[in-house]
Steps between C-alpha positions, in 0.01 A plus 500: 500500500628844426625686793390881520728755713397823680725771518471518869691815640207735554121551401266299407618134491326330742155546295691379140582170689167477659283552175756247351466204730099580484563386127744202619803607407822537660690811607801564635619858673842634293698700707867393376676524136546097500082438628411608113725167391196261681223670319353525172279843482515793699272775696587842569221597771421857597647728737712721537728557181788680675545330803424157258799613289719557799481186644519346202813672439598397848488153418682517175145399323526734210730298257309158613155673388596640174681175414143357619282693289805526152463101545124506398378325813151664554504823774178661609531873626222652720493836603865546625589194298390696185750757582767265552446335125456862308795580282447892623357657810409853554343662817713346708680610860834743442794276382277235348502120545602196309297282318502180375364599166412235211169696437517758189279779655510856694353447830395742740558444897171599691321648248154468622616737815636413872380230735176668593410569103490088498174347344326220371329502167356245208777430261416386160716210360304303262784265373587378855119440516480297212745267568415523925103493447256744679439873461717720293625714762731435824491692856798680465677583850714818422759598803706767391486355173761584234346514096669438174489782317683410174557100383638352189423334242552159651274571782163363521256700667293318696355810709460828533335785714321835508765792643300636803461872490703585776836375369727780565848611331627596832771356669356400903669474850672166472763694258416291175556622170245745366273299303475597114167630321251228417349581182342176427135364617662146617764325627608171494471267840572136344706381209687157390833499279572160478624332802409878707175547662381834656296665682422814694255402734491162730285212431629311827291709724205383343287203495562491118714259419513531151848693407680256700325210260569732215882535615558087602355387140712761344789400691434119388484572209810638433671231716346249274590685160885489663478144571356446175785665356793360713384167354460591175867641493630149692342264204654753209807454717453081541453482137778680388729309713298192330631646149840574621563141559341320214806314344674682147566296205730603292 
């Protein structure tokens, strides 16, 4: 059975392992670089970004998770996790963080406003639905959430969400970046790009178990398509060393 790890240095990770063993699956909390060796997909939960990255820099977990993620093995970023994956981060405290990166978009760190501007609203993401069954749309939790604001062209939206009126462009007390003019009616709170999945808001503090089904097929999938083609490369490999030693006549 695959073996799913939780980034487990702040945030969050508690509920991602209790939604998963509701579904009967296996998780495991990842705290150290060699942890990611024993497990075939990843969560990023939700938290705190900064202190998230700091720890994680602490334990030397930076170069471990990019290798992670540049590998292909499937990584699913939620709220603070999102920020982690994005390429590019803006709005974020003086002197920045790191990131793990892997994800080809802009993201913007607590976009929807501070702690008390947190809410809960109906998300709409019909192709999780039609793979997951029931309704089209998804609580969606947002803490502090972060938004995409630009993506690629490899980036599948799978979300997206009204900007609330009272998104500011000024800069606020806990000496973040000013935050730049929003010009456009949405912004993106869940994407996939290949292996990467994203989102803004977090589906483990909800009875809806749905993303996490979403994210485990996804992640099978792709550990079945690299089995698939591990095997296929061993048999090209068998038979040419079946043609190498077929006797010559001269």
């Amino acid at each position: 059975m695959s073996l799913v790890g939780v980034l487990a240095l702040q945030g969050s990770f508690n509920e991602h392992i209790a939604v998963l063993r509701r579904l009967g699956v296996k998780a495991v909390e990842i705290r150290k670089p060699e942890q990611l060796q024993n497990v075939t997909s990843l969560i990023i939960p939700g938290g705190e970004s900064t202190t998230m990255a700091k720890l994680a820099e602490y334990h030397n977990l930076f170069p471990s998770l990019r290798e992670f993620v540049k590998m292909g093995r499937p990584v699913w970023g939620t709220c603070a996790g999102l920020i982690f994956l994005a390429d590019k981060a803006t709005g974020q405290k003086i002197g920045g963080q790191k990131l793990v990166g892997g994800l080809d978009c802009t993201v913007h760190r607590n976009f929807f406003g501070s702690q008390i501007q947190s809410f809960e609203a109906e998300v709409l993401a019909p192709e999780v639905a039609s793979q997951e069954g029931g309704p089209e749309t998804f609580r969606g939790v947002f803490i502090r959430a972060p938004a995409i604001l630009e993506a690629g062209p490899e980036v599948q939206v799978l979300a997206d969400y009204p900007v609330p009126s009272n998104i500011s462009t000024t800069s606020n007390s806990a000496g973040e970046e000013q935050k730049e003019n929003v010009e456009q009616s949405k912004v993106i709170v869940a994407v996939r790009q290949g292996n990467i999945l994203a989102t803004a808001f977090h589906p483990e503090l909800t009875a809806d178990t749905r993303w996490h089904s979403y994210f485990l097929k996804m992640a099978n999938e792709i550990i079945e398509s690299e089995t698939s083609n591990s095997q296929l490369q061993v048999n090209i490999n068998y038979s040419q060393k079946q043609l190498n030693e077929l006797p010559i006549f001269q």
